[in-house]
mmCIF file of N, CA and C in Angstrom:
data_model
loop_
_atom_site.group_PDB
_atom_site.id
_atom_site.type_symbol
_atom_site.label_atom_id
_atom_site.label_comp_id
_atom_site.label_asym_id
_atom_site.label_seq_id
_atom_site.Cartn_x
_atom_site.Cartn_y
_atom_site.Cartn_z
ATOM 1 N N VAL A 249 0.792 -0.990 -0.146
ATOM 2 C CA VAL A 249 -0.118 -0.301 -0.273
ATOM 3 C C VAL A 249 1.045 1.387 -0.112
ATOM 4 N N GLN A 250 0.264 2.079 -0.574
ATOM 5 C CA GLN A 250 1.626 3.643 -0.779
ATOM 6 C C GLN A 250 0.246 4.611 -0.901
ATOM 7 N N LEU A 251 0.710 5.312 -0.188
ATOM 8 C CA LEU A 251 0.210 6.843 0.644
ATOM 9 C C LEU A 251 0.265 7.772 0.120
ATOM 10 N N GLN A 252 0.225 8.723 -1.231
ATOM 11 C CA GLN A 252 1.126 10.228 -1.301
ATOM 12 C C GLN A 252 0.658 11.363 -1.417
ATOM 13 N N ALA A 253 0.579 12.190 -0.178
ATOM 14 C CA ALA A 253 -0.003 13.146 0.115
ATOM 15 C C ALA A 253 0.880 14.326 -0.110
ATOM 16 N N PHE A 254 0.233 15.295 -0.726
ATOM 17 C CA PHE A 254 0.267 16.844 -1.738
ATOM 18 C C PHE A 254 -0.857 17.691 -1.434
ATOM 19 N N GLY A 255 -0.320 18.752 -2.051
ATOM 20 C CA GLY A 255 -0.940 20.518 -1.653
ATOM 21 C C GLY A 255 -0.711 20.863 -0.825
ATOM 22 N N GLY A 256 0.712 20.843 -0.228
ATOM 23 C CA GLY A 256 0.999 21.946 0.969
ATOM 24 C C GLY A 256 1.737 22.837 0.158
ATOM 25 N N GLY A 257 1.732 24.279 0.994
ATOM 26 C CA GLY A 257 2.590 25.253 0.269
ATOM 27 C C GLY A 257 2.541 26.190 1.479
ATOM 28 N N LEU A 258 3.033 27.483 1.180
ATOM 29 C CA LEU A 258 3.105 28.511 2.148
ATOM 30 C C LEU A 258 1.787 29.852 1.807
ATOM 31 N N VAL A 259 1.083 29.897 2.803
ATOM 32 C CA VAL A 259 -0.040 30.884 2.731
ATOM 33 C C VAL A 259 -0.343 31.710 3.774
ATOM 34 N N GLN A 260 -0.927 32.675 3.933
ATOM 35 C CA GLN A 260 -1.058 33.475 4.889
ATOM 36 C C GLN A 260 -2.541 33.040 5.750
ATOM 37 N N ALA A 261 -1.884 33.729 7.361
ATOM 38 C CA ALA A 261 -3.166 33.549 8.316
ATOM 39 C C ALA A 261 -4.409 33.841 7.705
ATOM 40 N N GLY A 262 -5.135 33.001 7.941
ATOM 41 C CA GLY A 262 -6.415 33.381 7.661
ATOM 42 C C GLY A 262 -6.947 32.414 6.092
ATOM 43 N N ASP A 263 -6.224 32.088 5.696
ATOM 44 C CA ASP A 263 -6.547 31.537 3.791
ATOM 45 C C ASP A 263 -6.561 30.067 4.304
ATOM 46 N N SER A 264 -7.042 29.688 3.238
ATOM 47 C CA SER A 264 -7.459 28.479 2.845
ATOM 48 C C SER A 264 -6.726 27.239 2.209
ATOM 49 N N LEU A 265 -5.812 26.048 2.392
ATOM 50 C CA LEU A 265 -5.410 25.113 1.445
ATOM 51 C C LEU A 265 -6.299 23.761 1.737
ATOM 52 N N ARG A 266 -6.025 22.951 0.559
ATOM 53 C CA ARG A 266 -6.535 21.838 0.733
ATOM 54 C C ARG A 266 -5.395 20.700 0.080
ATOM 55 N N LEU A 267 -5.378 19.854 0.937
ATOM 56 C CA LEU A 267 -4.317 18.341 1.432
ATOM 57 C C LEU A 267 -5.158 17.507 0.222
ATOM 58 N N SER A 268 -4.519 16.740 -0.545
ATOM 59 C CA SER A 268 -4.682 15.361 -1.003
ATOM 60 C C SER A 268 -4.149 14.380 -0.849
ATOM 61 N N CYS A 269 -4.706 13.209 -0.306
ATOM 62 C CA CYS A 269 -3.807 12.011 0.042
ATOM 63 C C CYS A 269 -4.138 10.675 -1.548
ATOM 64 N N ALA A 270 -3.617 10.432 -1.811
ATOM 65 C CA ALA A 270 -3.950 9.126 -2.892
ATOM 66 C C ALA A 270 -3.355 7.902 -2.058
ATOM 67 N N VAL A 271 -3.906 6.977 -2.614
ATOM 68 C CA VAL A 271 -3.937 5.670 -1.783
ATOM 69 C C VAL A 271 -3.833 4.599 -3.092
ATOM 70 N N SER A 272 -2.927 3.887 -2.851
ATOM 71 C CA SER A 272 -2.844 3.180 -3.806
ATOM 72 C C SER A 272 -2.645 1.723 -3.501
ATOM 73 N N GLY A 273 -2.927 0.455 -4.231
ATOM 74 C CA GLY A 273 -2.741 -0.872 -3.428
ATOM 75 C C GLY A 273 -3.522 -1.575 -2.981
ATOM 76 N N ARG A 274 -3.552 -3.229 -2.997
ATOM 77 C CA ARG A 274 -4.932 -3.872 -2.565
ATOM 78 C C ARG A 274 -5.961 -3.136 -2.927
ATOM 79 N N THR A 275 -6.850 -3.197 -2.323
ATOM 80 C CA THR A 275 -8.416 -2.570 -2.026
ATOM 81 C C THR A 275 -8.380 -0.887 -1.764
ATOM 82 N N SER A 276 -8.076 -0.154 -2.120
ATOM 83 C CA SER A 276 -7.741 1.442 -1.903
ATOM 84 C C SER A 276 -9.025 1.555 -1.156
ATOM 85 N N ASN A 277 -10.108 1.249 -1.268
ATOM 86 C CA ASN A 277 -11.386 1.823 -0.316
ATOM 87 C C ASN A 277 -11.366 0.888 0.995
ATOM 88 N N ASN A 278 -10.627 0.363 1.459
ATOM 89 C CA ASN A 278 -11.039 -0.808 2.588
ATOM 90 C C ASN A 278 -9.871 -0.313 3.861
ATOM 91 N N TYR A 279 -10.033 0.963 4.108
ATOM 92 C CA TYR A 279 -8.738 1.815 4.895
ATOM 93 C C TYR A 279 -9.070 2.779 5.570
ATOM 94 N N VAL A 280 -9.475 2.771 6.953
ATOM 95 C CA VAL A 280 -9.637 4.308 7.635
ATOM 96 C C VAL A 280 -8.388 5.029 7.555
ATOM 97 N N VAL A 281 -8.589 5.979 6.788
ATOM 98 C CA VAL A 281 -7.476 7.538 6.611
ATOM 99 C C VAL A 281 -7.426 8.179 7.488
ATOM 100 N N GLY A 282 -6.335 8.900 7.990
ATOM 101 C CA GLY A 282 -5.934 9.852 8.994
ATOM 102 C C GLY A 282 -4.966 10.745 8.632
ATOM 103 N N TRP A 283 -5.200 11.995 9.059
ATOM 104 C CA TRP A 283 -4.079 12.727 8.761
ATOM 105 C C TRP A 283 -3.598 13.414 10.186
ATOM 106 N N PHE A 284 -2.280 13.234 10.114
ATOM 107 C CA PHE A 284 -1.450 13.857 11.105
ATOM 108 C C PHE A 284 -0.295 14.747 10.999
ATOM 109 N N ARG A 285 0.103 15.577 12.093
ATOM 110 C CA ARG A 285 0.888 16.704 11.591
ATOM 111 C C ARG A 285 2.306 16.491 12.645
ATOM 112 N N GLN A 286 3.311 17.227 12.083
ATOM 113 C CA GLN A 286 4.506 17.090 12.831
ATOM 114 C C GLN A 286 5.206 18.293 13.034
ATOM 115 N N ALA A 287 5.049 19.178 13.773
ATOM 116 C CA ALA A 287 5.944 20.942 13.789
ATOM 117 C C ALA A 287 7.287 20.544 14.322
ATOM 118 N N PRO A 288 7.970 21.407 13.646
ATOM 119 C CA PRO A 288 9.354 21.579 14.407
ATOM 120 C C PRO A 288 9.502 20.996 15.809
ATOM 121 N N GLY A 289 10.331 20.267 16.569
ATOM 122 C CA GLY A 289 10.312 20.305 17.942
ATOM 123 C C GLY A 289 9.213 19.385 18.535
ATOM 124 N N LYS A 290 8.307 19.455 17.863
ATOM 125 C CA LYS A 290 7.154 18.490 18.490
ATOM 126 C C LYS A 290 6.598 17.184 18.227
ATOM 127 N N GLY A 291 6.436 16.618 18.598
ATOM 128 C CA GLY A 291 5.610 14.926 18.030
ATOM 129 C C GLY A 291 4.676 14.943 17.306
ATOM 130 N N ARG A 292 3.988 13.935 16.874
ATOM 131 C CA ARG A 292 3.110 13.633 15.687
ATOM 132 C C ARG A 292 2.077 14.081 16.470
ATOM 133 N N GLU A 293 0.761 14.693 15.904
ATOM 134 C CA GLU A 293 -0.150 15.315 16.172
ATOM 135 C C GLU A 293 -1.275 14.529 15.655
ATOM 136 N N PHE A 294 -2.178 14.197 16.143
ATOM 137 C CA PHE A 294 -3.779 13.815 15.256
ATOM 138 C C PHE A 294 -4.241 14.853 14.693
ATOM 139 N N VAL A 295 -4.487 14.914 13.680
ATOM 140 C CA VAL A 295 -5.399 16.177 12.910
ATOM 141 C C VAL A 295 -6.901 15.641 13.001
ATOM 142 N N ALA A 296 -7.184 14.846 11.822
ATOM 143 C CA ALA A 296 -8.606 14.076 11.638
ATOM 144 C C ALA A 296 -8.712 12.752 11.066
ATOM 145 N N ALA A 297 -9.374 12.221 11.186
ATOM 146 C CA ALA A 297 -9.684 10.461 10.036
ATOM 147 C C ALA A 297 -10.848 10.516 9.922
ATOM 148 N N ILE A 298 -10.840 9.315 8.976
ATOM 149 C CA ILE A 298 -12.336 9.122 8.512
ATOM 150 C C ILE A 298 -12.510 7.549 7.972
ATOM 151 N N SER A 299 -13.930 7.099 8.169
ATOM 152 C CA SER A 299 -14.003 5.643 8.198
ATOM 153 C C SER A 299 -13.899 5.440 6.497
ATOM 154 N N ARG A 300 -13.983 3.907 6.322
ATOM 155 C CA ARG A 300 -13.387 3.354 4.752
ATOM 156 C C ARG A 300 -14.693 4.297 4.479
ATOM 157 N N SER A 301 -16.068 4.509 4.702
ATOM 158 C CA SER A 301 -17.053 4.779 3.815
ATOM 159 C C SER A 301 -17.240 6.300 3.805
ATOM 160 N N GLY A 302 -16.590 7.011 4.618
ATOM 161 C CA GLY A 302 -16.953 8.258 4.407
ATOM 162 C C GLY A 302 -17.929 9.159 5.872
ATOM 163 N N GLY A 303 -18.821 7.563 6.437
ATOM 164 C CA GLY A 303 -19.764 8.121 7.193
ATOM 165 C C GLY A 303 -19.111 8.726 8.652
ATOM 166 N N VAL A 304 -17.959 8.074 9.141
ATOM 167 C CA VAL A 304 -17.936 8.488 10.053
ATOM 168 C C VAL A 304 -16.417 9.706 10.108
ATOM 169 N N THR A 305 -16.133 10.735 10.900
ATOM 170 C CA THR A 305 -14.762 11.363 11.096
ATOM 171 C C THR A 305 -14.688 11.687 12.445
ATOM 172 N N ALA A 306 -13.312 11.980 12.283
ATOM 173 C CA ALA A 306 -13.005 12.710 14.065
ATOM 174 C C ALA A 306 -12.122 13.917 13.750
ATOM 175 N N TYR A 307 -12.241 14.656 14.882
ATOM 176 C CA TYR A 307 -11.206 15.789 14.346
ATOM 177 C C TYR A 307 -10.482 15.999 15.944
ATOM 178 N N ALA A 308 -9.179 16.576 15.755
ATOM 179 C CA ALA A 308 -8.546 17.030 16.510
ATOM 180 C C ALA A 308 -9.198 18.290 17.028
ATOM 181 N N ASP A 309 -9.498 18.597 18.498
ATOM 182 C CA ASP A 309 -10.282 20.019 18.841
ATOM 183 C C ASP A 309 -9.562 20.867 18.398
ATOM 184 N N SER A 310 -8.247 21.394 18.205
ATOM 185 C CA SER A 310 -7.811 22.462 17.629
ATOM 186 C C SER A 310 -8.064 22.557 16.127
ATOM 187 N N VAL A 311 -8.540 21.636 15.584
ATOM 188 C CA VAL A 311 -8.927 22.025 13.996
ATOM 189 C C VAL A 311 -10.679 21.673 13.658
ATOM 190 N N LYS A 312 -11.054 21.139 14.814
ATOM 191 C CA LYS A 312 -12.890 20.969 14.517
ATOM 192 C C LYS A 312 -13.152 21.649 13.582
ATOM 193 N N VAL A 313 -13.474 22.985 14.051
ATOM 194 C CA VAL A 313 -14.585 24.272 13.598
ATOM 195 C C VAL A 313 -13.866 24.069 11.900
ATOM 196 N N ARG A 314 -12.614 24.028 11.837
ATOM 197 C CA ARG A 314 -11.631 24.672 10.796
ATOM 198 C C ARG A 314 -11.239 23.846 9.477
ATOM 199 N N PHE A 315 -11.081 22.576 9.996
ATOM 200 C CA PHE A 315 -10.930 21.497 8.643
ATOM 201 C C PHE A 315 -12.139 20.716 8.798
ATOM 202 N N THR A 316 -11.929 19.938 7.301
ATOM 203 C CA THR A 316 -12.855 18.956 7.086
ATOM 204 C C THR A 316 -12.230 17.826 6.320
ATOM 205 N N ILE A 317 -12.478 16.588 6.169
ATOM 206 C CA ILE A 317 -11.666 15.420 6.004
ATOM 207 C C ILE A 317 -12.832 15.026 5.223
ATOM 208 N N SER A 318 -12.541 14.025 3.607
ATOM 209 C CA SER A 318 -13.368 13.898 3.278
ATOM 210 C C SER A 318 -12.477 12.720 2.283
ATOM 211 N N ARG A 319 -13.271 11.761 1.425
ATOM 212 C CA ARG A 319 -12.915 10.859 0.416
ATOM 213 C C ARG A 319 -13.600 10.647 -0.607
ATOM 214 N N ASP A 320 -13.047 10.232 -1.674
ATOM 215 C CA ASP A 320 -13.846 9.823 -3.060
ATOM 216 C C ASP A 320 -12.866 8.551 -3.416
ATOM 217 N N ASN A 321 -13.666 7.605 -2.818
ATOM 218 C CA ASN A 321 -13.507 6.000 -2.960
ATOM 219 C C ASN A 321 -13.236 5.810 -4.447
ATOM 220 N N ALA A 322 -13.979 6.396 -5.560
ATOM 221 C CA ALA A 322 -13.885 6.223 -7.051
ATOM 222 C C ALA A 322 -12.545 6.632 -7.277
ATOM 223 N N LYS A 323 -11.983 7.541 -6.380
ATOM 224 C CA LYS A 323 -11.012 8.103 -6.874
ATOM 225 C C LYS A 323 -9.806 8.031 -6.470
ATOM 226 N N ASN A 324 -9.826 7.153 -5.144
ATOM 227 C CA ASN A 324 -9.001 6.632 -4.094
ATOM 228 C C ASN A 324 -8.453 7.862 -3.534
ATOM 229 N N MET A 325 -9.162 8.817 -3.261
ATOM 230 C CA MET A 325 -8.539 9.878 -2.674
ATOM 231 C C MET A 325 -8.984 10.407 -1.178
ATOM 232 N N VAL A 326 -8.377 10.825 -0.585
ATOM 233 C CA VAL A 326 -8.685 11.437 0.904
ATOM 234 C C VAL A 326 -8.122 13.048 0.448
ATOM 235 N N TYR A 327 -9.105 13.696 1.133
ATOM 236 C CA TYR A 327 -8.388 15.437 1.250
ATOM 237 C C TYR A 327 -8.959 15.767 2.885
ATOM 238 N N LEU A 328 -8.271 16.911 2.706
ATOM 239 C CA LEU A 328 -8.251 17.865 3.977
ATOM 240 C C LEU A 328 -8.347 19.216 3.784
ATOM 241 N N GLN A 329 -9.360 19.924 4.038
ATOM 242 C CA GLN A 329 -9.634 20.899 3.496
ATOM 243 C C GLN A 329 -9.551 21.826 4.728
ATOM 244 N N MET A 330 -8.616 22.945 4.599
ATOM 245 C CA MET A 330 -8.082 23.634 5.535
ATOM 246 C C MET A 330 -8.598 24.725 5.658
ATOM 247 N N ASN A 331 -9.525 25.688 6.386
ATOM 248 C CA ASN A 331 -9.575 27.080 6.298
ATOM 249 C C ASN A 331 -9.388 27.451 7.639
ATOM 250 N N SER A 332 -9.535 29.027 7.295
ATOM 251 C CA SER A 332 -8.935 30.024 8.594
ATOM 252 C C SER A 332 -7.951 29.110 9.056
ATOM 253 N N LEU A 333 -6.544 29.087 8.170
ATOM 254 C CA LEU A 333 -5.368 28.751 8.451
ATOM 255 C C LEU A 333 -4.209 30.105 9.763
ATOM 256 N N LYS A 334 -4.045 29.060 10.848
ATOM 257 C CA LYS A 334 -3.495 30.034 11.738
ATOM 258 C C LYS A 334 -1.838 29.631 11.959
ATOM 259 N N PRO A 335 -1.023 30.414 12.255
ATOM 260 C CA PRO A 335 0.395 29.938 12.437
ATOM 261 C C PRO A 335 0.967 28.725 12.811
ATOM 262 N N GLU A 336 0.076 28.549 14.073
ATOM 263 C CA GLU A 336 0.670 27.156 14.326
ATOM 264 C C GLU A 336 -0.139 26.309 13.916
ATOM 265 N N ASP A 337 -0.791 26.099 12.544
ATOM 266 C CA ASP A 337 -1.277 25.067 11.864
ATOM 267 C C ASP A 337 0.351 24.752 11.303
ATOM 268 N N THR A 338 1.268 25.596 11.236
ATOM 269 C CA THR A 338 2.404 24.762 10.698
ATOM 270 C C THR A 338 3.179 23.630 10.737
ATOM 271 N N ALA A 339 2.993 23.040 10.250
ATOM 272 C CA ALA A 339 3.951 21.793 10.348
ATOM 273 C C ALA A 339 4.150 20.892 8.939
ATOM 274 N N VAL A 340 4.656 19.525 9.078
ATOM 275 C CA VAL A 340 4.406 18.598 7.913
ATOM 276 C C VAL A 340 3.192 17.481 8.125
ATOM 277 N N TYR A 341 2.533 17.699 7.062
ATOM 278 C CA TYR A 341 1.076 16.941 7.203
ATOM 279 C C TYR A 341 1.636 15.538 6.397
ATOM 280 N N TYR A 342 1.064 14.515 7.433
ATOM 281 C CA TYR A 342 0.947 12.909 6.827
ATOM 282 C C TYR A 342 -0.127 12.646 6.821
ATOM 283 N N CYS A 343 -0.501 11.900 5.541
ATOM 284 C CA CYS A 343 -1.803 10.761 5.554
ATOM 285 C C CYS A 343 -1.615 9.240 5.851
ATOM 286 N N ALA A 344 -2.265 8.427 6.643
ATOM 287 C CA ALA A 344 -1.736 7.412 7.040
ATOM 288 C C ALA A 344 -2.987 6.730 6.994
ATOM 289 N N ALA A 345 -2.824 5.272 7.137
ATOM 290 C CA ALA A 345 -4.137 4.198 6.561
ATOM 291 C C ALA A 345 -3.745 3.162 7.668
ATOM 292 N N ILE A 346 -5.110 2.568 8.038
ATOM 293 C CA ILE A 346 -5.162 1.174 8.514
ATOM 294 C C ILE A 346 -6.263 0.476 7.934
ATOM 295 N N TYR A 347 -5.345 -0.635 7.592
ATOM 296 C CA TYR A 347 -6.352 -1.592 7.058
ATOM 297 C C TYR A 347 -7.581 -2.425 7.081
ATOM 298 N N SER A 348 -8.464 -2.281 6.396
ATOM 299 C CA SER A 348 -9.366 -3.537 6.813
ATOM 300 C C SER A 348 -10.185 -3.031 8.306
ATOM 301 N N THR A 349 -10.469 -2.254 9.446
ATOM 302 C CA THR A 349 -10.931 -2.096 10.295
ATOM 303 C C THR A 349 -12.224 -0.809 10.361
ATOM 304 N N VAL A 350 -12.546 -0.613 11.245
ATOM 305 C CA VAL A 350 -13.828 -0.097 11.595
ATOM 306 C C VAL A 350 -14.066 1.254 12.319
ATOM 307 N N VAL A 351 -12.284 0.961 12.924
ATOM 308 C CA VAL A 351 -11.968 1.790 14.326
ATOM 309 C C VAL A 351 -11.284 3.237 14.073
ATOM 310 N N VAL A 352 -12.315 4.053 13.565
ATOM 311 C CA VAL A 352 -11.213 5.713 13.062
ATOM 312 C C VAL A 352 -10.959 5.931 14.257
ATOM 313 N N SER A 353 -9.297 5.585 14.225
ATOM 314 C CA SER A 353 -8.179 6.161 15.430
ATOM 315 C C SER A 353 -7.719 7.245 15.461
ATOM 316 N N ARG A 354 -7.838 7.635 16.571
ATOM 317 C CA ARG A 354 -6.787 9.182 16.824
ATOM 318 C C ARG A 354 -5.185 8.776 17.106
ATOM 319 N N ARG A 355 -4.746 7.423 17.360
ATOM 320 C CA ARG A 355 -3.795 7.307 17.722
ATOM 321 C C ARG A 355 -2.896 6.982 16.466
ATOM 322 N N ALA A 356 -1.588 7.524 16.068
ATOM 323 C CA ALA A 356 -0.763 7.155 15.351
ATOM 324 C C ALA A 356 -0.057 5.923 15.030
ATOM 325 N N GLN A 357 0.087 4.883 16.272
ATOM 326 C CA GLN A 357 0.558 3.630 16.398
ATOM 327 C C GLN A 357 -0.292 2.907 16.179
ATOM 328 N N ASP A 358 -1.654 2.771 15.800
ATOM 329 C CA ASP A 358 -2.904 2.027 15.063
ATOM 330 C C ASP A 358 -2.861 2.018 13.393
ATOM 331 N N TYR A 359 -1.762 2.971 13.046
ATOM 332 C CA TYR A 359 -1.999 3.057 11.459
ATOM 333 C C TYR A 359 -0.954 2.523 11.069
ATOM 334 N N ASP A 360 -1.021 1.577 9.850
ATOM 335 C CA ASP A 360 -0.109 0.976 9.240
ATOM 336 C C ASP A 360 1.202 1.275 8.245
ATOM 337 N N TYR A 361 0.249 2.522 7.493
ATOM 338 C CA TYR A 361 1.112 2.833 6.178
ATOM 339 C C TYR A 361 1.190 4.559 6.249
ATOM 340 N N TRP A 362 1.997 4.870 5.900
ATOM 341 C CA TRP A 362 2.177 6.479 5.928
ATOM 342 C C TRP A 362 2.930 6.844 4.651
ATOM 343 N N GLY A 363 2.184 8.183 4.258
ATOM 344 C CA GLY A 363 2.501 8.688 3.262
ATOM 345 C C GLY A 363 4.251 9.340 3.465
ATOM 346 N N GLN A 364 4.551 10.158 2.794
ATOM 347 C CA GLN A 364 5.913 11.145 2.817
ATOM 348 C C GLN A 364 5.699 12.356 3.563
ATOM 349 N N GLY A 365 4.326 12.937 3.627
ATOM 350 C CA GLY A 365 4.407 14.432 4.410
ATOM 351 C C GLY A 365 4.478 15.473 3.460
ATOM 352 N N THR A 366 3.686 16.540 3.746
ATOM 353 C CA THR A 366 3.606 17.696 2.725
ATOM 354 C C THR A 366 3.540 18.860 3.817
ATOM 355 N N GLN A 367 4.530 19.627 3.549
ATOM 356 C CA GLN A 367 4.986 21.052 4.328
ATOM 357 C C GLN A 367 3.487 22.152 4.295
ATOM 358 N N VAL A 368 3.233 22.545 5.401
ATOM 359 C CA VAL A 368 2.390 23.402 4.883
ATOM 360 C C VAL A 368 2.624 24.860 6.515
ATOM 361 N N THR A 369 2.950 25.917 5.562
ATOM 362 C CA THR A 369 3.502 27.017 6.364
ATOM 363 C C THR A 369 2.619 27.823 6.234
ATOM 364 N N VAL A 370 2.294 28.503 7.278
ATOM 365 C CA VAL A 370 1.262 29.707 7.238
ATOM 366 C C VAL A 370 1.846 30.640 8.284
ATOM 367 N N SER A 371 2.118 32.083 7.451
ATOM 368 C CA SER A 371 2.769 33.166 8.056
ATOM 369 C C SER A 371 1.406 33.992 8.494
ATOM 370 N N SER A 372 1.989 34.746 9.630
ATOM 371 C CA SER A 372 1.128 35.584 10.284
ATOM 372 C C SER A 372 1.078 36.992 9.940
#
C-alpha cells in the first residue's frame, strides 16, 4: 500500500488550503485514513480521520471547526480542507492508513501505512 500526500504550501493566516492523499494498492477504499502533523521540535499530532465509507469522521479539537476531511473512493483519494489557517497550523502533514478496520483511530501507532508528508507553512 502506498500513500502520497500533496497540496501543501506557503499561505498567510486566514487563508485556505486543501491537502490530498492518494491511496493505492490492494483494495484502496478498505482503509481508515487519518491525517497527522508534526511541527518542528514537537511530536506527531492527530488532525483528522475518516472511516472507509466516509460516514464517520474524527477531528482534533484544535481543528474541529476549521478543517474538513473527506474521501472519494472512486478516485482513491482523501482530502483535508483547511480553512482559517493559523501560524500554529504550520507543520509537515502526513496521511496514514489502517487496513480493514472500522475503528477511526486518533492514535498514530494504530496506523500501518504512511505517506511521505507535505509541508504547510502559515505566515502571520
